[in-house]
mmCIF file of C-alpha atoms and ligand atoms in Angstrom:
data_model
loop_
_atom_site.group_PDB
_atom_site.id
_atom_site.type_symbol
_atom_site.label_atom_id
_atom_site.label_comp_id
_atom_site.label_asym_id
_atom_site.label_seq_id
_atom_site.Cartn_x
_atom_site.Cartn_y
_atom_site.Cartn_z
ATOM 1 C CA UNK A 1 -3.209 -33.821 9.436
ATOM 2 C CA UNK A 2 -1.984 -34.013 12.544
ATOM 3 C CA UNK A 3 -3.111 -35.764 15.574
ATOM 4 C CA UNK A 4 -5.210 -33.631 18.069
ATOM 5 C CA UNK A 5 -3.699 -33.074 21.570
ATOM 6 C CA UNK A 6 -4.500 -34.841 24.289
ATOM 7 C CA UNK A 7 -5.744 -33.119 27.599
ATOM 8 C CA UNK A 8 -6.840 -34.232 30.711
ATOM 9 C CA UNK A 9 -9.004 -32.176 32.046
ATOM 10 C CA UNK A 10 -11.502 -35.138 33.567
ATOM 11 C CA UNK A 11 -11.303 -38.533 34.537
ATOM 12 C CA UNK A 12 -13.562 -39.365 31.471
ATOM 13 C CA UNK A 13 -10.879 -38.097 28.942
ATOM 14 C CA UNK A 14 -9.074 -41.444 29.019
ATOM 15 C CA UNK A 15 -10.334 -45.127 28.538
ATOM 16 C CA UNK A 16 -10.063 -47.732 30.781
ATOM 17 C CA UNK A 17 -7.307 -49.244 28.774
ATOM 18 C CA UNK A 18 -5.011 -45.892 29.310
ATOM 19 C CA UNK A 19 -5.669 -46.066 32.844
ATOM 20 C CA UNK A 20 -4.333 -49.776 33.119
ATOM 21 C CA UNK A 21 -1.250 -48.573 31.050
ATOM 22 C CA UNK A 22 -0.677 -45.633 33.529
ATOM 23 C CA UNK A 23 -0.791 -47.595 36.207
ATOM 24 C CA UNK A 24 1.153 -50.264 35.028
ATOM 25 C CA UNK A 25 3.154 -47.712 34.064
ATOM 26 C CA UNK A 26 3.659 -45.493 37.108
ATOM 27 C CA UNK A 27 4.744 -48.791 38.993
ATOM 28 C CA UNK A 28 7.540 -48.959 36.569
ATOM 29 C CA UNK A 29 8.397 -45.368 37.427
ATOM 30 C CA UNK A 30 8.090 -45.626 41.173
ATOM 31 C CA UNK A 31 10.581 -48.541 41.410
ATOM 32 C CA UNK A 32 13.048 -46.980 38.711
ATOM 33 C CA UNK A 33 12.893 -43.947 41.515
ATOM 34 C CA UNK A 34 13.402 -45.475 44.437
ATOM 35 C CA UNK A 35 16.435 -47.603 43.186
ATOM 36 C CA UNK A 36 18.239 -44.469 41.805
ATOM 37 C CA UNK A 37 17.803 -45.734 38.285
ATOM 38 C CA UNK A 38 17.899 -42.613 35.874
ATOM 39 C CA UNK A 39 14.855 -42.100 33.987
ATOM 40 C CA UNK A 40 14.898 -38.488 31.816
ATOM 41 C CA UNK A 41 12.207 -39.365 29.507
ATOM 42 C CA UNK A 42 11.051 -35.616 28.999
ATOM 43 C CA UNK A 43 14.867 -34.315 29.070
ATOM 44 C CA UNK A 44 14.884 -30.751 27.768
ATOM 45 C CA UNK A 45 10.881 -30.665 28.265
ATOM 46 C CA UNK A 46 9.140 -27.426 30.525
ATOM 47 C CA UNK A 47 6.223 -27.668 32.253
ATOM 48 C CA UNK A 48 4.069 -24.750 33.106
ATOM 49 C CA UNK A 49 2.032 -24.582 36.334
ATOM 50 C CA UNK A 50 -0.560 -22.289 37.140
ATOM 51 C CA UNK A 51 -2.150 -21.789 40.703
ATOM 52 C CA UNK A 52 -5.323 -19.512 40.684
ATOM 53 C CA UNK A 53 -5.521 -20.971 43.971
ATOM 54 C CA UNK A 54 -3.397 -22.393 46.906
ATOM 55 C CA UNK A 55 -1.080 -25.820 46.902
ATOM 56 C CA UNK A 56 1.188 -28.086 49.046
ATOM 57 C CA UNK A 57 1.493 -31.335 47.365
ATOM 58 C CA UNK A 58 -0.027 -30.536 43.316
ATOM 59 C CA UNK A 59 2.932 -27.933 43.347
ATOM 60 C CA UNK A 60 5.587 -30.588 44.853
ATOM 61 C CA UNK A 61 4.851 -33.780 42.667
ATOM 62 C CA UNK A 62 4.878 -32.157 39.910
ATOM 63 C CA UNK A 63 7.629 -29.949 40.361
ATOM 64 C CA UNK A 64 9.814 -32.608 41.706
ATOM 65 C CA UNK A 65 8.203 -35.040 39.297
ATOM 66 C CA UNK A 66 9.282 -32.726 36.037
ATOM 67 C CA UNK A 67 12.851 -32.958 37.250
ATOM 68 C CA UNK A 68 13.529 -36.123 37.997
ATOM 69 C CA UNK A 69 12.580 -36.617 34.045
ATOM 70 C CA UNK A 70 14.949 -34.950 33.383
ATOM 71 C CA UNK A 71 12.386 -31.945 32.199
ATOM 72 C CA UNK A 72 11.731 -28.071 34.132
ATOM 73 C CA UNK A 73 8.675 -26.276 35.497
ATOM 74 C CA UNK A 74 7.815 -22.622 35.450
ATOM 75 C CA UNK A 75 5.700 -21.208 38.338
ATOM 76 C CA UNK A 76 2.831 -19.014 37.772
ATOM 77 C CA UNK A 77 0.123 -17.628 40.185
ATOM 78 C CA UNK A 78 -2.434 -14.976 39.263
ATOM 79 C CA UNK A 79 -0.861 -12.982 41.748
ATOM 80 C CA UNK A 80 2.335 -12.879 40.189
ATOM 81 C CA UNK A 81 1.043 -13.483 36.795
ATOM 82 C CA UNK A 82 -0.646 -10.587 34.073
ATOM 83 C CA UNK A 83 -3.651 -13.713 34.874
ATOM 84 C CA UNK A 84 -4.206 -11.852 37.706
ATOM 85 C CA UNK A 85 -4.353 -8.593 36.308
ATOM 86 C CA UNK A 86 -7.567 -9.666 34.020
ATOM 87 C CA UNK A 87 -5.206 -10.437 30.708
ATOM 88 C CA UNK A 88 -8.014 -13.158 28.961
ATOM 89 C CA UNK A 89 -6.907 -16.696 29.556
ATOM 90 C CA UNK A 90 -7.314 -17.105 25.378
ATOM 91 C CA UNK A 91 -4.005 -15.097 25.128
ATOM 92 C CA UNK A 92 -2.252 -16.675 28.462
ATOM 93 C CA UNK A 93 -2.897 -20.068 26.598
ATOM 94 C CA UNK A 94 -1.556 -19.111 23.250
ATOM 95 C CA UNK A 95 1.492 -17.469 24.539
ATOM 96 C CA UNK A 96 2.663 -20.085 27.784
ATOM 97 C CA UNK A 97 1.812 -23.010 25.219
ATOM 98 C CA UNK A 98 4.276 -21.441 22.160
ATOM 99 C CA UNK A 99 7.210 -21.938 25.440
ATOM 100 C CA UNK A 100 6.604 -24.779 27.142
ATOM 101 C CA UNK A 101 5.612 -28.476 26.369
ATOM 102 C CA UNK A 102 2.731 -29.403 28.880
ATOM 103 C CA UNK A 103 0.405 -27.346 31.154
ATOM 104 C CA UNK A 104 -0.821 -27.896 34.491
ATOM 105 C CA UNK A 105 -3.527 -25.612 35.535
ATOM 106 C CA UNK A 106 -5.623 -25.348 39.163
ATOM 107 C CA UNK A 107 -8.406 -22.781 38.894
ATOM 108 C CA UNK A 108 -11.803 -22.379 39.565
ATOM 109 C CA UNK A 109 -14.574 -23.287 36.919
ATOM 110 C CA UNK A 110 -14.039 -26.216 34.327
ATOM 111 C CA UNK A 111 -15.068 -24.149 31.665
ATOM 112 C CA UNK A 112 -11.801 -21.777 32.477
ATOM 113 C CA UNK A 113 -9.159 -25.107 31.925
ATOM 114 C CA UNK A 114 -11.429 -26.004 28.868
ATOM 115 C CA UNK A 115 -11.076 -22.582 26.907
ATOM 116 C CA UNK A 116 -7.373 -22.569 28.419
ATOM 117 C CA UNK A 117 -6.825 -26.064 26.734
ATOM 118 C CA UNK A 118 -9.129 -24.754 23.268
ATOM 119 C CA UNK A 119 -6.491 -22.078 22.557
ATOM 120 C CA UNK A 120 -3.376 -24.261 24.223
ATOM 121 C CA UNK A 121 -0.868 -25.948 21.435
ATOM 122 C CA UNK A 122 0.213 -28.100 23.920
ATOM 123 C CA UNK A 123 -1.471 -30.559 26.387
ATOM 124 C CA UNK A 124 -3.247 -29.149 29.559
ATOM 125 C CA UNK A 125 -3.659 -30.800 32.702
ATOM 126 C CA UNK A 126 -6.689 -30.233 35.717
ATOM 127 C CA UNK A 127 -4.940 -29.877 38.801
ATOM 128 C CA UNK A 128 -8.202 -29.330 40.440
ATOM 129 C CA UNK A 129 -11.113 -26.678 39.465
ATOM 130 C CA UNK A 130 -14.371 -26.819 41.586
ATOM 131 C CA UNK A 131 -15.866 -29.485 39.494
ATOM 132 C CA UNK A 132 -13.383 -32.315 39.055
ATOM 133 C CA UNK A 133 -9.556 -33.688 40.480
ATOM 134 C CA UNK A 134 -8.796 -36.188 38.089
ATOM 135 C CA UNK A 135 -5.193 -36.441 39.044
ATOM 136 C CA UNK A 136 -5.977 -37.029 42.523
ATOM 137 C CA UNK A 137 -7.881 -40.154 41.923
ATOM 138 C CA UNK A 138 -5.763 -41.089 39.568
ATOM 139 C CA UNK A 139 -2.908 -41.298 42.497
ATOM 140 C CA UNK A 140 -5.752 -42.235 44.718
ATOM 141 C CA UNK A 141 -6.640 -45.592 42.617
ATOM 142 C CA UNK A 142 -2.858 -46.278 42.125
ATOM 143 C CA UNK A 143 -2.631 -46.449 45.566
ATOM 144 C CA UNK A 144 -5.241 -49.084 46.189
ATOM 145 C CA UNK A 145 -3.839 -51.205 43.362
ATOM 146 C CA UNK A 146 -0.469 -51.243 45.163
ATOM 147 C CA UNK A 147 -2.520 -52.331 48.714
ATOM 148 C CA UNK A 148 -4.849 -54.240 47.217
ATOM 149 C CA UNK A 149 -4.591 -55.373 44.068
ATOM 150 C CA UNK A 150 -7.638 -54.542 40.971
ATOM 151 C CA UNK A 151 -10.369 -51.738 42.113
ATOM 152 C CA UNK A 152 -13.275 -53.334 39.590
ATOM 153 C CA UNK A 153 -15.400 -55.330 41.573
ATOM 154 C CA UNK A 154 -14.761 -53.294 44.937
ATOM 155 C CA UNK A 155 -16.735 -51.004 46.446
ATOM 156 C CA UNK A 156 -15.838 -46.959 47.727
ATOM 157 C CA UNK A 157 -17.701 -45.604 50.480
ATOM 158 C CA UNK A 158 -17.247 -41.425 49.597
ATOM 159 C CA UNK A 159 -18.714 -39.424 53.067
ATOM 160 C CA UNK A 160 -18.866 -36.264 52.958
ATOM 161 C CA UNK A 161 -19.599 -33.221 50.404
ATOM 162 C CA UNK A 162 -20.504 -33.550 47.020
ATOM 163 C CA UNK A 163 -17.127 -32.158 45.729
ATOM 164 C CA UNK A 164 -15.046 -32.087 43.278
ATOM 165 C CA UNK A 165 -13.155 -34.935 44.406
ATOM 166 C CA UNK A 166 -16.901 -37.174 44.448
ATOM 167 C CA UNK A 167 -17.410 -36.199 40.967
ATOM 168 C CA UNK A 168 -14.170 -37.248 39.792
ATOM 169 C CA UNK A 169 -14.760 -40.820 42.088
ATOM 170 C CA UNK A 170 -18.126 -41.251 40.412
ATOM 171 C CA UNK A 171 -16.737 -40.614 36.767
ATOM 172 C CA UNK A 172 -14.085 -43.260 37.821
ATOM 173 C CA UNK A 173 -16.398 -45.821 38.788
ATOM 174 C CA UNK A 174 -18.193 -45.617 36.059
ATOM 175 C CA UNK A 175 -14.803 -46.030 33.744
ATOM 176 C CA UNK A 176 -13.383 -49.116 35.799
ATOM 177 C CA UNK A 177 -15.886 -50.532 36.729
ATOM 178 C CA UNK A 178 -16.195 -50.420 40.590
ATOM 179 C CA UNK A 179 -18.983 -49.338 42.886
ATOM 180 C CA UNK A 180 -19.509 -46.136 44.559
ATOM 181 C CA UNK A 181 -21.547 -44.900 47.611
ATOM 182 C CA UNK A 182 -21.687 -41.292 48.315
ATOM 183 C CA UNK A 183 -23.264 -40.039 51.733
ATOM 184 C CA UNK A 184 -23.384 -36.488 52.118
ATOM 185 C CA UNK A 185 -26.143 -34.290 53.445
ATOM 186 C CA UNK A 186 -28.774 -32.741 52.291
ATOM 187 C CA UNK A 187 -28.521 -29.969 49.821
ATOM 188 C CA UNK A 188 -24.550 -31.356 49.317
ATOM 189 C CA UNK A 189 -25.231 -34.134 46.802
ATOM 190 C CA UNK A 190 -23.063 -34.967 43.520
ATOM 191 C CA UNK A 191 -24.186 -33.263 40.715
ATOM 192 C CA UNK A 192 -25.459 -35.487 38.399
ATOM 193 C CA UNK A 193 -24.586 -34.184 35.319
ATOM 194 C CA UNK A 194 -21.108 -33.555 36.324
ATOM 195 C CA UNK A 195 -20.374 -37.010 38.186
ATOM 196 C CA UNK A 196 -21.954 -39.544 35.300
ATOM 197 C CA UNK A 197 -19.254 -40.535 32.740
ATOM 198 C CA UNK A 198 -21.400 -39.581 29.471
ATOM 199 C CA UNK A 199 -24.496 -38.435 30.857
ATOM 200 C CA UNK A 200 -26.100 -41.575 31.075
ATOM 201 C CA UNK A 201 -23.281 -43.980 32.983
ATOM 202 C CA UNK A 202 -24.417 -43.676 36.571
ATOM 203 C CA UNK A 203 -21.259 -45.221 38.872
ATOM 204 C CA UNK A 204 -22.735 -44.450 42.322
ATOM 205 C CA UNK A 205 -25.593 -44.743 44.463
ATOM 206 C CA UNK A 206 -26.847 -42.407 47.075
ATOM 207 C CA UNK A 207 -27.217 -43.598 50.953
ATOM 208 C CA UNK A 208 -28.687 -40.725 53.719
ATOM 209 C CA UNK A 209 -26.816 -42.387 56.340
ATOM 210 C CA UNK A 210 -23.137 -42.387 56.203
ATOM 211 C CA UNK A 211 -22.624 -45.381 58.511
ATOM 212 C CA UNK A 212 -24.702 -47.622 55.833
ATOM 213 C CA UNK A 213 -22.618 -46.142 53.408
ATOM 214 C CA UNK A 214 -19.408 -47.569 54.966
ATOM 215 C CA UNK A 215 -20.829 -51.558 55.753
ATOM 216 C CA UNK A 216 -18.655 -53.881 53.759
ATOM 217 C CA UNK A 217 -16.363 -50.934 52.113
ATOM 218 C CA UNK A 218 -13.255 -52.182 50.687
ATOM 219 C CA UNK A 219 -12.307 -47.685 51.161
ATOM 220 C CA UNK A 220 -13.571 -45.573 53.176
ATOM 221 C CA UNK A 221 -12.838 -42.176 51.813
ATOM 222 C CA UNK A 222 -13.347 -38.315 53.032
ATOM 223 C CA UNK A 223 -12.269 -34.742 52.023
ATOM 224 C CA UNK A 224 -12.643 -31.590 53.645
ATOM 225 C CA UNK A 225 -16.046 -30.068 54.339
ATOM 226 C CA UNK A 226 -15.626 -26.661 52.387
ATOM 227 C CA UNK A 227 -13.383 -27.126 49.650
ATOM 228 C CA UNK A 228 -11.147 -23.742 47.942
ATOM 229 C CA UNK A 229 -13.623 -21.112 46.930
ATOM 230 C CA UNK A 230 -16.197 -22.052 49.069
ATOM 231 C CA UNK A 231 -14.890 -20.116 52.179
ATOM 232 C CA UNK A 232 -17.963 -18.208 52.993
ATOM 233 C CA UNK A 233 -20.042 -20.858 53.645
ATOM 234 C CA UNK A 234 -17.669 -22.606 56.687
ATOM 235 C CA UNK A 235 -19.906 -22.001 59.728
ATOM 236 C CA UNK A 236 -23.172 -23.392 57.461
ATOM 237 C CA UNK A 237 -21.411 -26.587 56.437
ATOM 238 C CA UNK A 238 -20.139 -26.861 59.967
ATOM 239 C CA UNK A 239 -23.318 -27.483 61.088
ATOM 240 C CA UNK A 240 -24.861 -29.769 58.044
ATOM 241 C CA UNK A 241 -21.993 -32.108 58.374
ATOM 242 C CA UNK A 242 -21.891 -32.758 61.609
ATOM 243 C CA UNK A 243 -22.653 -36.328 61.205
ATOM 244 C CA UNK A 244 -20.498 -37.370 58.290
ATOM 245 C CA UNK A 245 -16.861 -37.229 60.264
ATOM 246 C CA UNK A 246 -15.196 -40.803 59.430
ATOM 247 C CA UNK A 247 -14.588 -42.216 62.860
ATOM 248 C CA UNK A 248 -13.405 -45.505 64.552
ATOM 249 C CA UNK A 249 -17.407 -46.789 63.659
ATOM 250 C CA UNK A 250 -17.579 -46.039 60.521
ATOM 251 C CA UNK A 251 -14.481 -47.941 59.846
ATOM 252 C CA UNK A 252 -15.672 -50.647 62.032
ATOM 253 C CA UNK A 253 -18.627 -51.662 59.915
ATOM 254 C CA UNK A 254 -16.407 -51.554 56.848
ATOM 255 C CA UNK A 255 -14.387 -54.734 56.047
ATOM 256 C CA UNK A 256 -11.634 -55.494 58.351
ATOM 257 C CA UNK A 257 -8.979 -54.953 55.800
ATOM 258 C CA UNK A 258 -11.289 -51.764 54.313
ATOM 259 C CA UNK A 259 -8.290 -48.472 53.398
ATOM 260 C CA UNK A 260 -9.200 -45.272 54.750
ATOM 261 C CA UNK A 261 -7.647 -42.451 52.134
ATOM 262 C CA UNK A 262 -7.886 -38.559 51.794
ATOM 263 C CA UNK A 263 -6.615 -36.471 49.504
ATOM 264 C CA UNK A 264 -5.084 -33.807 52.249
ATOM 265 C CA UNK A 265 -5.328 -30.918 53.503
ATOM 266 C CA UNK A 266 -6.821 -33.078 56.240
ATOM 267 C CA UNK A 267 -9.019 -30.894 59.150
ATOM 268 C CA UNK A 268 -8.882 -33.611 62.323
ATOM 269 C CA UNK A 269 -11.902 -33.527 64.623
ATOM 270 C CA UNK A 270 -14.413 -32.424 61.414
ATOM 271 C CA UNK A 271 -14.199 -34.712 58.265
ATOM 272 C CA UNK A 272 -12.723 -37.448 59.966
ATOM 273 C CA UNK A 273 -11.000 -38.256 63.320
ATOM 274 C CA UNK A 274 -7.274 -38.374 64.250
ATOM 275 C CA UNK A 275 -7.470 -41.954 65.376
ATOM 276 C CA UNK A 276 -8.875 -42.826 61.740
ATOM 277 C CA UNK A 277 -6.498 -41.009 59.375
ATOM 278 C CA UNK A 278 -3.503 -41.356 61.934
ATOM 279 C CA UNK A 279 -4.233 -45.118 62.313
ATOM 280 C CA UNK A 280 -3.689 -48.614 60.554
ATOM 281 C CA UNK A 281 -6.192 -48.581 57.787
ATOM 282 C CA UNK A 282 -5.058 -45.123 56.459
ATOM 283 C CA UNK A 283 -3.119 -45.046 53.555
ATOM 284 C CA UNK A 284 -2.735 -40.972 53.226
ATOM 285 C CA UNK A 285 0.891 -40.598 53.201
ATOM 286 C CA UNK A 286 1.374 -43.503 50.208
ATOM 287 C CA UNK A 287 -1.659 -41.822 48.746
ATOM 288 C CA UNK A 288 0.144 -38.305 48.356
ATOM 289 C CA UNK A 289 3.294 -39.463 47.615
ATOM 290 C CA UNK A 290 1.655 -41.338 44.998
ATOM 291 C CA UNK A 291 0.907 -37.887 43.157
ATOM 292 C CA UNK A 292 4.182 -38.250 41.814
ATOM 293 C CA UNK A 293 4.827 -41.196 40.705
ATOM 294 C CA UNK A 294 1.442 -41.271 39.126
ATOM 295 C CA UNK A 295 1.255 -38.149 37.239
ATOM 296 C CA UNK A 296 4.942 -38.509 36.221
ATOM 297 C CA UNK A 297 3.225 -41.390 34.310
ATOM 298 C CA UNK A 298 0.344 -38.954 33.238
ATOM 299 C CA UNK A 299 3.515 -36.189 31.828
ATOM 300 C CA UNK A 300 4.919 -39.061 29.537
ATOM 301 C CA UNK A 301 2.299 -40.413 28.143
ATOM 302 C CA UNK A 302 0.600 -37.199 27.418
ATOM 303 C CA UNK A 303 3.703 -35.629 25.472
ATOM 304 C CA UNK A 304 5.341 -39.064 24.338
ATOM 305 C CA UNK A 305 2.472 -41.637 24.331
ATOM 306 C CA UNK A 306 2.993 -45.196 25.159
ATOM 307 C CA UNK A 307 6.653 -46.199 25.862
ATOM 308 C CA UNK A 308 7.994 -49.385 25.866
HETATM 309 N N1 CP B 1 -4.556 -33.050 47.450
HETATM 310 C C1 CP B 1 -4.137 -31.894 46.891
HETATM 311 O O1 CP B 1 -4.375 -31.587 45.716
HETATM 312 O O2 CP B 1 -3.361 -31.138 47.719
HETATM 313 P P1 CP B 1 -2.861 -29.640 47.477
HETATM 314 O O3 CP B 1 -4.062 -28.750 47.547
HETATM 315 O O4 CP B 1 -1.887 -29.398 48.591
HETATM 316 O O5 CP B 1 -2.207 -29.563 46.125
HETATM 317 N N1 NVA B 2 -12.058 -30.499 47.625
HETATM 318 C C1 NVA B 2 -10.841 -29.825 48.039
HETATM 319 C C2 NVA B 2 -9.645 -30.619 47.609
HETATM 320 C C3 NVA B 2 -8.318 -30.018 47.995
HETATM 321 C C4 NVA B 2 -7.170 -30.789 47.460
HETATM 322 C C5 NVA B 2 -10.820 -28.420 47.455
HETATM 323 O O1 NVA B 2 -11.235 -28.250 46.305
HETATM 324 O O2 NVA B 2 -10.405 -27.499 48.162
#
């Protein structure tokens, strides 16, 4: 029998162990890259990509990231797709996954990039849905690695909404064993369900007030107050999140050497101010570029496994 395919659809589909090999691993790439050193392990390979929703740096990394392993990408929206014109995503999976070698999909609902990845002969990746952003964090704990060394033991300060991106920090937590403390506001908190690692592994605690969230942070780390599909409720999350902007005091109460880090698009002057994610202790721009190198990593081992 063969061996069934690996997906990543959630932080939680890999072990700690895979994640030290990935990172290990997307160090090795990152270097190779930035000396000019070759590296086509997925020569001949195509990636599909499909945005139900919008993209700057998902649709870069790993666009840029497929070719520079020597591999191709294919393009689709549901705009410009038959996806868009109701065809069931049972058939879209069957038919991109008889073409290509790996899909990377950013929707809406989980359950849509699960029954995408049930009927899919190939491996399926979450480039965001409204519950989880597994390759983001993925990039995102990469980058503290390369700062700062190990992330077990440390402790994450998440302000802001309960989002996707907290549910994927919480499952992480959980996995590698480092502490997290989400602040958000009322009626905004993490789903519990969808943030513990099994159900029962709890990796965060809940704090009211985002400044005692922050004291003695090793990261401080935002996102944007309404996230893709959740347009209609701007002015009323406005207003409830007035108080959870990451500014110069928030940051102050962390440690001194504490990383500020957001996944982008950034809004200055709501989620957190210019000073913070233009200054010092932000990371961002290492933190997107990371996407690459990272889930270049992800690519490989996902169609080829572990390469020596
Ligand atoms: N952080 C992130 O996923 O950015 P995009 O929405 O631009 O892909
Ligand atoms: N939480 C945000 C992340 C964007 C990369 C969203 O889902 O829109």
């Amino acid at each position: 029998m063969s061996e069934p395919i690996k997906h990543y659809l959630q932080f939680s589909d890999f072990t700690a162990d895979e994640y030290a090999y990935l990172f290990e691993r997307a160090a090795l790439i990152k270097r190779k890259f930035k000396a000019y050193e070759k590296h086509h392990t997925l020569s001949d390979r195509t990636l599909a990509m499909v945005f139900e929703k919008a993209s700057t740096r998902t649709r870069v990394s790993f666009e840029a990231g497929m070719y520079q392993l020597g591999g191709s990408v294919v393009h689709l929206t549901s705009g410009d797709s038959q996806l868009g014109r109701s065809e069931p995503i049972e058939d879209t999976a069957r038919v991109i996954s008889r073409m290509t070698d790996a899909v990377m999909i950013r929707t809406f609902e989980q359950a849509r990039i699960a029954r995408f990845a049930e009927y899919s002969r190939v491996p399926v990746i979450n480039g965001l849905t409204n519950e989880y952003h597994p390759c983001q964090i993925l990039a995102d704990i990469f980058t503290y690695i390369e700062h700062r060394g190990s992330i077990a033991g440390k402790t994450v300060a998440w302000i802001g909404d309960g989002n996707n991106m907290a549910n994927t920090w919480a499952q992480a937590a959980a996995l590698l064993g480092f502490t997290l403390r989400v602040s958000t506001p009322h009626g905004y908190e993490v789903d519990t369900e969808l943030a513990a690692l099994d159900g029962s592994s709890r990796g965060w605690q809940n704090f009211n007030d985002p400044m005692a969230a922050c004291e003695g942070a090793d990261l401080v780390t935002t996102d944007v107050w309404t996230s893709m599909g959740y347009e209609a409720e701007n002015d009323a999350r406005k207003k409830a999140f007035a108080d959870w902007c990451v500014d110069a005091d928030m940051m102050a109460v962390a440690k001194p050497d504490a990383l500020f880090m957001h996944c982008l698009p950034a809004h200055r002057g709501e989620e957190v101010t210019a000073e913070v994610i233009d200054g010092p202790q932000s990371v961002v721009w290492d933190e997107a570029e990371n996407r690459m190198h990272a889930q270049k990593a992800l690519l490989e081992y996902l169609l080829r496994g572990r390469l020596a």
